[in-house]
CSV table of C-alpha atoms in Angstrom, one decimal:
chain,number,residue,atom,x,y,z
A,1,UNK,CA,0.0,0.0,0.0
A,2,UNK,CA,1.4,3.4,-0.9
A,3,UNK,CA,0.7,6.7,0.8
A,4,UNK,CA,1.5,10.3,0.0
A,5,UNK,CA,2.7,11.5,-3.4
A,6,UNK,CA,4.6,9.8,-6.2
A,7,UNK,CA,6.9,12.2,-8.0
A,8,UNK,CA,6.9,12.4,-11.8
A,9,UNK,CA,10.0,14.5,-12.0
A,10,UNK,CA,12.7,15.7,-9.6
A,11,UNK,CA,11.8,18.4,-7.2
A,12,UNK,CA,15.2,19.9,-7.5
A,13,UNK,CA,13.8,21.6,-10.6
A,14,UNK,CA,11.6,23.6,-8.2
A,15,UNK,CA,14.7,25.3,-6.6
A,16,UNK,CA,16.0,26.1,-10.0
A,17,UNK,CA,12.7,27.5,-11.2
A,18,UNK,CA,12.3,29.6,-8.1
A,19,UNK,CA,15.8,30.9,-8.4
A,20,UNK,CA,15.2,32.0,-12.0
A,21,UNK,CA,11.9,33.6,-11.1
A,22,UNK,CA,13.6,35.8,-8.5
A,23,UNK,CA,16.9,36.3,-10.2
A,24,UNK,CA,15.7,39.7,-11.3
A,25,UNK,CA,14.4,42.5,-9.2
A,26,UNK,CA,10.9,41.8,-7.8
A,27,UNK,CA,8.4,44.6,-8.6
A,28,UNK,CA,6.2,46.1,-6.0
A,29,UNK,CA,2.9,44.2,-5.5
A,30,UNK,CA,0.8,47.3,-6.1
A,31,UNK,CA,-0.8,45.5,-9.1
A,32,UNK,CA,-1.5,42.3,-7.2
A,33,UNK,CA,-5.1,41.4,-6.2
A,34,UNK,CA,-6.6,43.2,-3.2
A,35,UNK,CA,-9.1,41.7,-0.8
A,36,UNK,CA,-12.6,42.0,-2.2
A,37,UNK,CA,-16.1,40.7,-1.7
A,38,UNK,CA,-15.4,37.2,-2.8
A,39,UNK,CA,-14.6,36.2,0.7
A,40,UNK,CA,-18.0,35.1,1.9
A,41,UNK,CA,-18.5,35.1,5.7
A,42,UNK,CA,-19.3,31.6,6.9
A,43,UNK,CA,-19.9,29.9,10.2
A,44,UNK,CA,-19.3,26.2,11.0
A,45,UNK,CA,-19.0,24.2,14.2
A,46,UNK,CA,-16.1,22.4,15.8
A,47,UNK,CA,-16.8,18.9,17.1
A,48,UNK,CA,-17.0,20.3,20.6
A,49,UNK,CA,-19.4,23.1,20.0
A,50,UNK,CA,-17.4,26.2,19.0
A,51,UNK,CA,-19.0,28.5,16.4
A,52,UNK,CA,-16.0,29.1,14.1
A,53,UNK,CA,-16.3,32.1,11.8
A,54,UNK,CA,-14.3,32.5,8.6
A,55,UNK,CA,-14.2,33.6,5.0
A,56,UNK,CA,-14.8,31.2,2.1
A,57,UNK,CA,-13.6,32.0,-1.4
A,58,UNK,CA,-15.5,29.7,-3.7
A,59,UNK,CA,-13.6,28.2,-6.6
A,60,UNK,CA,-14.2,30.0,-9.9
A,61,UNK,CA,-16.6,28.3,-12.2
A,62,UNK,CA,-13.9,27.9,-14.8
A,63,UNK,CA,-11.2,27.2,-12.3
A,64,UNK,CA,-8.6,24.6,-13.3
A,65,UNK,CA,-7.4,23.7,-9.8
A,66,UNK,CA,-8.8,20.5,-8.4
A,67,UNK,CA,-7.7,21.5,-4.9
A,68,UNK,CA,-8.6,23.8,-2.0
A,69,UNK,CA,-6.5,25.8,0.5
A,70,UNK,CA,-6.9,26.2,4.2
A,71,UNK,CA,-5.2,29.2,5.9
A,72,UNK,CA,-4.2,29.1,9.6
A,73,UNK,CA,-3.4,32.5,11.2
A,74,UNK,CA,-0.8,33.2,13.8
A,75,UNK,CA,-1.8,34.2,17.3
A,76,UNK,CA,-0.5,34.8,20.8
A,77,UNK,CA,-2.0,35.2,24.2
A,78,UNK,CA,-0.5,38.7,24.5
A,79,UNK,CA,-1.6,40.2,21.1
A,80,UNK,CA,-4.4,37.9,20.0
A,81,UNK,CA,-4.7,37.3,16.3
A,82,UNK,CA,-7.3,36.5,13.6
A,83,UNK,CA,-7.7,35.5,10.0
A,84,UNK,CA,-7.4,39.0,8.6
A,85,UNK,CA,-4.0,40.0,10.1
A,86,UNK,CA,-1.2,41.2,7.9
A,87,UNK,CA,-1.7,40.1,4.3
A,88,UNK,CA,-3.6,36.9,4.7
A,89,UNK,CA,-6.6,38.3,2.8
A,90,UNK,CA,-4.3,39.2,0.0
A,91,UNK,CA,-2.9,35.7,-0.1
A,92,UNK,CA,-6.5,34.3,-0.1
A,93,UNK,CA,-7.5,36.5,-3.1
A,94,UNK,CA,-4.3,35.7,-5.0
A,95,UNK,CA,-4.8,31.9,-4.6
A,96,UNK,CA,-8.5,32.3,-5.5
A,97,UNK,CA,-7.5,34.1,-8.7
A,98,UNK,CA,-5.4,31.1,-9.5
A,99,UNK,CA,-8.5,28.9,-9.3
A,100,UNK,CA,-8.3,27.6,-5.8
A,101,UNK,CA,-11.2,27.5,-3.3
A,102,UNK,CA,-9.8,29.1,-0.1
A,103,UNK,CA,-11.0,28.9,3.5
A,104,UNK,CA,-9.6,31.1,6.3
A,105,UNK,CA,-11.1,31.3,9.8
A,106,UNK,CA,-10.6,32.6,13.3
A,107,UNK,CA,-9.3,30.1,15.8
A,108,UNK,CA,-11.5,29.6,18.9
A,109,UNK,CA,-11.4,32.6,21.3
A,110,UNK,CA,-10.0,34.8,18.6
A,111,UNK,CA,-11.6,37.3,16.2
A,112,UNK,CA,-15.3,36.4,15.7
A,113,UNK,CA,-15.0,32.8,16.9
A,114,UNK,CA,-16.1,33.3,20.5
A,115,UNK,CA,-19.6,31.9,20.6
A,116,UNK,CA,-20.2,28.3,21.8
A,117,UNK,CA,-22.9,25.8,22.4
A,118,UNK,CA,-22.6,25.6,26.2
A,119,UNK,CA,-24.0,22.1,26.7
A,120,UNK,CA,-21.6,20.6,24.2
A,121,UNK,CA,-18.6,22.7,24.8
A,122,UNK,CA,-18.5,22.5,28.6
A,123,UNK,CA,-19.2,18.8,28.6
A,124,UNK,CA,-15.8,18.2,27.1
A,125,UNK,CA,-13.5,18.0,30.2
A,126,UNK,CA,-10.5,19.8,28.8
A,127,UNK,CA,-12.6,22.8,27.8
A,128,UNK,CA,-13.0,23.7,31.5
A,129,UNK,CA,-9.5,25.2,31.1
A,130,UNK,CA,-11.0,27.8,28.8
A,131,UNK,CA,-13.4,29.1,31.5
A,132,UNK,CA,-13.0,32.7,32.7
A,133,UNK,CA,-10.6,33.1,35.6
A,134,UNK,CA,-13.6,34.0,37.8
A,135,UNK,CA,-14.6,30.3,37.7
A,136,UNK,CA,-17.1,28.0,36.1
A,137,UNK,CA,-20.7,28.1,37.2
A,138,UNK,CA,-22.4,24.9,36.2
A,139,UNK,CA,-25.8,26.4,36.6
A,140,UNK,CA,-25.1,29.3,34.3
A,141,UNK,CA,-22.2,28.3,32.0
A,142,UNK,CA,-20.7,31.0,29.8
A,143,UNK,CA,-21.9,31.2,26.2
A,144,UNK,CA,-18.8,32.8,24.9
A,145,UNK,CA,-15.0,32.2,25.3
A,146,UNK,CA,-12.0,34.5,24.8
A,147,UNK,CA,-8.4,33.5,24.2
A,148,UNK,CA,-7.3,36.1,26.8
A,149,UNK,CA,-8.5,33.6,29.5
A,150,UNK,CA,-6.9,30.5,28.0
A,151,UNK,CA,-4.0,29.1,30.0
A,152,UNK,CA,-1.0,27.9,28.0
A,153,UNK,CA,-2.0,24.3,28.4
A,154,UNK,CA,-5.2,24.9,26.5
A,155,UNK,CA,-3.8,26.3,23.3
A,156,UNK,CA,-2.9,23.0,21.7
A,157,UNK,CA,-6.6,22.1,21.6
A,158,UNK,CA,-7.0,24.7,18.8
A,159,UNK,CA,-6.1,21.6,16.7
A,160,UNK,CA,-9.8,20.7,16.8
A,161,UNK,CA,-10.7,23.9,15.0
A,162,UNK,CA,-8.6,22.7,12.0
A,163,UNK,CA,-10.7,19.5,12.0
A,164,UNK,CA,-13.8,21.6,11.9
A,165,UNK,CA,-12.5,23.6,9.0
A,166,UNK,CA,-11.6,20.4,7.1
A,167,UNK,CA,-15.1,19.0,7.7
A,168,UNK,CA,-16.6,22.3,6.3
A,169,UNK,CA,-14.5,21.7,3.1
A,170,UNK,CA,-15.6,18.1,3.0
A,171,UNK,CA,-19.3,19.2,3.0
A,172,UNK,CA,-18.6,21.7,0.3
A,173,UNK,CA,-17.0,19.0,-1.8
A,174,UNK,CA,-20.0,16.6,-1.4
A,175,UNK,CA,-22.6,19.3,-2.1
A,176,UNK,CA,-23.5,20.5,-5.7
A,177,UNK,CA,-21.6,23.7,-6.6
A,178,UNK,CA,-23.4,26.9,-5.9
A,179,UNK,CA,-24.3,29.3,-8.7
A,180,UNK,CA,-21.4,30.7,-10.6
A,181,UNK,CA,-18.9,28.6,-8.7
A,182,UNK,CA,-16.8,25.6,-9.6
A,183,UNK,CA,-16.3,22.2,-7.9
A,184,UNK,CA,-13.8,21.7,-5.1
A,185,UNK,CA,-12.0,18.6,-3.9
A,186,UNK,CA,-11.0,18.5,-0.3
A,187,UNK,CA,-9.1,15.3,-1.0
A,188,UNK,CA,-6.5,17.6,-2.5
A,189,UNK,CA,-5.9,19.9,0.5
A,190,UNK,CA,-3.2,22.5,0.8
A,191,UNK,CA,-2.6,23.8,4.4
A,192,UNK,CA,-0.8,27.2,4.9
A,193,UNK,CA,0.0,28.3,8.4
A,194,UNK,CA,2.1,31.0,10.0
A,195,UNK,CA,3.8,31.2,13.4
A,196,UNK,CA,1.9,29.4,16.1
A,197,UNK,CA,-0.9,28.7,13.6
A,198,UNK,CA,1.7,26.7,11.6
A,199,UNK,CA,2.6,24.7,14.7
A,200,UNK,CA,-1.0,23.9,15.2
A,201,UNK,CA,-1.2,22.9,11.5
A,202,UNK,CA,1.7,20.5,11.8
A,203,UNK,CA,0.1,18.9,14.8
A,204,UNK,CA,-3.1,18.5,12.9
A,205,UNK,CA,-1.3,16.9,9.9
A,206,UNK,CA,0.3,14.4,12.2
A,207,UNK,CA,-3.1,13.6,13.7
A,208,UNK,CA,-4.6,12.9,10.2
A,209,UNK,CA,-2.0,10.2,9.5
A,210,UNK,CA,-3.2,8.5,12.8
A,211,UNK,CA,-6.9,8.9,11.9
A,212,UNK,CA,-8.3,5.8,10.1
A,213,UNK,CA,-11.7,4.5,9.1
A,214,UNK,CA,-12.4,1.0,10.4
A,215,UNK,CA,-13.5,-1.2,7.5
A,216,UNK,CA,-13.4,-4.6,9.1
A,217,UNK,CA,-15.8,-5.6,11.9
A,218,UNK,CA,-15.3,-9.4,12.0
A,219,UNK,CA,-15.5,-11.1,15.4
A,220,UNK,CA,-12.5,-12.5,17.2
A,221,UNK,CA,-9.9,-10.6,15.1
A,222,UNK,CA,-8.2,-7.2,15.1
A,223,UNK,CA,-10.0,-4.4,13.2
A,224,UNK,CA,-9.0,-3.6,9.6
A,225,UNK,CA,-8.4,0.0,8.8
A,226,UNK,CA,-8.4,2.0,5.6
A,227,UNK,CA,-5.7,4.4,4.5
A,228,UNK,CA,-5.0,7.3,6.9
A,229,UNK,CA,-7.1,10.4,6.4
A,230,UNK,CA,-3.9,12.3,5.8
A,231,UNK,CA,-3.9,11.1,2.2
A,232,UNK,CA,-6.2,14.0,1.5
A,233,UNK,CA,-3.3,16.5,2.2
A,234,UNK,CA,-1.4,17.6,-0.9
A,235,UNK,CA,1.2,19.7,0.8
A,236,UNK,CA,1.8,22.3,3.5
A,237,UNK,CA,3.5,25.6,3.7
A,238,UNK,CA,4.8,26.9,7.0
A,239,UNK,CA,5.7,30.5,7.5
A,240,UNK,CA,8.2,30.6,10.3
A,241,UNK,CA,6.6,27.9,12.4
A,242,UNK,CA,7.2,28.0,16.1
A,243,UNK,CA,8.7,25.2,18.2
A,244,UNK,CA,6.0,25.5,20.7
A,245,UNK,CA,2.4,26.7,21.3
A,246,UNK,CA,2.3,29.4,24.0
A,247,UNK,CA,5.3,27.8,25.7
A,248,UNK,CA,4.1,24.2,25.3
A,249,UNK,CA,6.9,22.4,23.4
A,250,UNK,CA,5.9,20.2,20.5
A,251,UNK,CA,7.6,17.0,19.4
A,252,UNK,CA,8.5,18.2,15.9
A,253,UNK,CA,11.0,15.4,15.3
A,254,UNK,CA,8.2,12.9,16.0
A,255,UNK,CA,6.0,14.7,13.5
A,256,UNK,CA,8.6,14.9,10.8
A,257,UNK,CA,9.7,11.3,11.3
A,258,UNK,CA,6.2,10.3,10.3
A,259,UNK,CA,5.1,13.0,7.9
A,260,UNK,CA,8.3,13.2,5.9
A,261,UNK,CA,10.1,9.8,6.3
A,262,UNK,CA,7.0,7.5,6.2
A,263,UNK,CA,4.4,9.4,4.2
A,264,UNK,CA,6.5,11.9,2.1
A,265,UNK,CA,4.2,14.8,2.8
A,266,UNK,CA,5.6,17.8,0.9
A,267,UNK,CA,6.2,20.7,3.3
A,268,UNK,CA,7.8,24.1,2.6
A,269,UNK,CA,9.5,25.9,5.5
A,270,UNK,CA,9.7,29.7,4.8
A,271,UNK,CA,11.7,32.2,6.8
A,272,UNK,CA,13.3,35.6,6.5
A,273,UNK,CA,17.0,35.7,5.4
A,274,UNK,CA,18.0,37.8,8.4
A,275,UNK,CA,16.0,35.7,10.9
A,276,UNK,CA,19.0,33.7,12.3
A,277,UNK,CA,16.9,31.9,14.9
A,278,UNK,CA,14.4,30.6,12.3
A,279,UNK,CA,17.3,29.5,10.0
A,280,UNK,CA,18.8,27.5,12.9
A,281,UNK,CA,15.5,25.9,13.9
A,282,UNK,CA,14.6,25.0,10.3
A,283,UNK,CA,17.9,23.3,9.7
A,284,UNK,CA,17.6,21.4,13.0
A,285,UNK,CA,14.2,20.1,12.1
A,286,UNK,CA,15.1,19.1,8.5
A,287,UNK,CA,18.4,17.5,9.6
A,288,UNK,CA,16.5,15.4,12.2
A,289,UNK,CA,15.0,13.4,9.3
A,290,UNK,CA,17.5,14.1,6.5
A,291,UNK,CA,20.9,14.2,8.3
A,292,UNK,CA,22.9,15.5,5.3
A,293,UNK,CA,20.4,18.3,4.6
A,294,UNK,CA,21.8,21.8,4.0
A,295,UNK,CA,19.7,24.9,3.8
A,296,UNK,CA,18.7,25.5,0.2
A,297,UNK,CA,18.1,29.2,0.8
A,298,UNK,CA,16.6,30.6,-2.4
A,299,UNK,CA,18.9,29.5,-5.2
A,300,UNK,CA,21.5,26.8,-4.6
A,301,UNK,CA,19.5,23.8,-5.9
A,302,UNK,CA,22.5,22.1,-7.5
A,303,UNK,CA,24.1,21.5,-4.1
A,304,UNK,CA,21.3,19.3,-3.0
A,305,UNK,CA,20.9,15.7,-4.2
A,306,UNK,CA,17.4,14.9,-5.3
A,307,UNK,CA,17.2,12.0,-2.7
A,308,UNK,CA,17.9,14.5,0.1
A,309,UNK,CA,15.3,17.0,-1.0
A,310,UNK,CA,12.3,14.6,-1.3
A,311,UNK,CA,9.4,17.0,-1.4
A,312,UNK,CA,10.2,18.8,1.8
A,313,UNK,CA,12.6,21.8,1.8
A,314,UNK,CA,13.3,25.3,3.1
A,315,UNK,CA,13.1,28.7,1.4
A,316,UNK,CA,14.4,32.0,2.6
A,317,UNK,CA,12.9,35.4,1.7
A,318,UNK,CA,15.8,37.7,0.9
A,319,UNK,CA,16.5,41.0,2.7
A,320,UNK,CA,14.2,40.7,5.7
A,321,UNK,CA,14.0,39.6,9.3
A,322,UNK,CA,10.2,39.5,9.3
A,323,UNK,CA,8.5,36.3,10.4
A,324,UNK,CA,5.2,34.5,10.0
A,325,UNK,CA,2.4,36.1,8.1
A,326,UNK,CA,4.3,39.4,8.0
A,327,UNK,CA,6.4,37.8,5.3
A,328,UNK,CA,3.4,38.2,3.0
A,329,UNK,CA,3.5,42.0,3.0
A,330,UNK,CA,5.3,44.8,1.2
A,331,UNK,CA,7.4,44.0,-1.8
A,332,UNK,CA,8.4,40.6,-0.7
A,333,UNK,CA,8.0,37.7,-3.1
A,334,UNK,CA,6.5,35.3,-0.5
A,335,UNK,CA,3.1,34.9,-2.2
A,336,UNK,CA,4.7,34.2,-5.5
A,337,UNK,CA,7.0,31.6,-3.9
A,338,UNK,CA,4.1,29.9,-2.2
A,339,UNK,CA,2.1,29.7,-5.4
A,340,UNK,CA,5.0,28.3,-7.4
A,341,UNK,CA,5.7,25.7,-4.8
A,342,UNK,CA,2.0,24.6,-4.6
A,343,UNK,CA,1.8,24.4,-8.4
A,344,UNK,CA,4.9,22.3,-8.6
A,345,UNK,CA,3.6,19.8,-6.0
A,346,UNK,CA,0.2,19.5,-7.6
A,347,UNK,CA,1.8,18.9,-11.0
A,348,UNK,CA,3.5,15.9,-9.5
A,349,UNK,CA,0.8,14.6,-7.2
A,350,UNK,CA,-1.2,11.5,-8.0
A,351,UNK,CA,-4.8,12.9,-8.1
A,352,UNK,CA,-7.0,11.9,-5.1
A,353,UNK,CA,-10.8,11.5,-5.3
A,354,UNK,CA,-13.1,12.3,-2.4
A,355,UNK,CA,-14.9,9.3,-0.9
A,356,UNK,CA,-18.4,8.8,-2.1
A,357,UNK,CA,-19.7,7.4,1.2
A,358,UNK,CA,-21.5,8.6,4.3
A,359,UNK,CA,-19.1,9.2,7.1
A,360,UNK,CA,-21.8,8.3,9.7
A,361,UNK,CA,-21.8,4.6,8.5
A,362,UNK,CA,-18.2,3.9,9.7
A,363,UNK,CA,-16.3,4.0,13.0
A,364,UNK,CA,-13.0,5.8,13.1
A,365,UNK,CA,-10.0,5.4,15.4
A,366,UNK,CA,-6.6,7.1,16.0
A,367,UNK,CA,-4.1,4.3,15.3
A,368,UNK,CA,-0.4,4.4,16.0
A,369,UNK,CA,1.2,2.4,13.2
A,370,UNK,CA,3.7,0.9,15.6
A,371,UNK,CA,1.1,-0.3,18.2
A,372,UNK,CA,-2.2,-0.7,16.2
A,373,UNK,CA,-3.7,-2.7,19.1
A,374,UNK,CA,-3.9,0.4,21.2
A,375,UNK,CA,-6.2,2.3,18.9
A,376,UNK,CA,-8.3,5.1,20.5
A,377,UNK,CA,-11.9,5.5,19.3
A,378,UNK,CA,-12.4,8.7,17.2
A,379,UNK,CA,-16.0,8.1,16.2
A,380,UNK,CA,-18.6,5.4,16.6
A,381,UNK,CA,-21.0,4.2,14.0
A,382,UNK,CA,-23.8,6.7,13.3
A,383,UNK,CA,-22.0,9.5,15.1
A,384,UNK,CA,-21.8,12.6,12.9
A,385,UNK,CA,-18.4,14.1,13.9
A,386,UNK,CA,-15.0,13.0,14.9
A,387,UNK,CA,-14.4,13.4,18.6
A,388,UNK,CA,-11.9,16.0,19.9
A,389,UNK,CA,-8.3,14.9,19.3
A,390,UNK,CA,-6.8,13.2,22.5
A,391,UNK,CA,-3.6,15.2,22.7
A,392,UNK,CA,-2.3,13.9,26.0
A,393,UNK,CA,-2.8,10.3,24.9
A,394,UNK,CA,-0.9,10.2,21.7
A,395,UNK,CA,0.3,13.5,20.4
A,396,UNK,CA,2.1,15.6,23.0
A,397,UNK,CA,4.6,13.2,24.5
A,398,UNK,CA,8.2,12.7,23.6
A,399,UNK,CA,10.6,13.6,20.8
């Protein structure tokens, strides 16, 4: 059984192509698309009852991209954050102009995503951490949440919001296209995250390669599982991802061991040339799974053997120390770099078709490929949604 993507030609050509693209001066982006009314306000629920608010850019009717994009914004407890910070809207419009359906949204407790269904939300034990510091009154539970009250230990649970966003795109894929819009395929998903949003995104990608549909229900034998749900992920782009989420360290080596070494998930790590800390961190992560890896920067493709590059690599944005979504602004070529990388990956990706089945008919489980007998139930038969992801059980421990 094969997972991930099968290359049709060496990805080293990507480094050469990008180098040629930016060998000349990059003009100002004054002529680039600006945010407009195409971003329709949408609301969808997480599995634990959060009303997530976002902007959905429907695929153009004549669009040629059989893929959709999910944007994950940066955030911090001190400054907050939402899906409209920096130039995220400009990135969404630019990708939409290229034919992609795009969804951006506010993480729980941020922006407009503060309303909850109290009965569902507060019945999930870890959500009690999100209660206001004044305490939790079971007789009159709060109907809103705010990230300002979240302790550090709660922030990794924002991973469940990404699952809610993916479910929204799955429903869009299954439904007939709306008037004057094209079809989308959430089985070809591109995830783009910045800062701590990128860290949450990488956690979620890892979880999707542990999430499997149970297809065998025979008595007296171990369950049979389908391919991991992560097969829907075409690639990811991380804009200066953090090594932690609000001080909670993440096992990046564990993630990369599985995402890159086992499943060959294409991932682009983007950072500013003058951001020494990001350079060091990126090199450390990539060398943890490719020991001979050297930073490619933005031009030196010839120095890297194709086998070492796989589909995962770094890219520096020249002349800046900006980080995260701030790399999208000004005259920087970041948006062009992202689009070129995404196009290259999709050109070499074996197309995936969405499943034509009802999710409710099948149970799901989180399965560690090394210890499948210790699977954790993710959804029972006839349940509508996947349960919140059990971070403490299988995702947060160890390097």
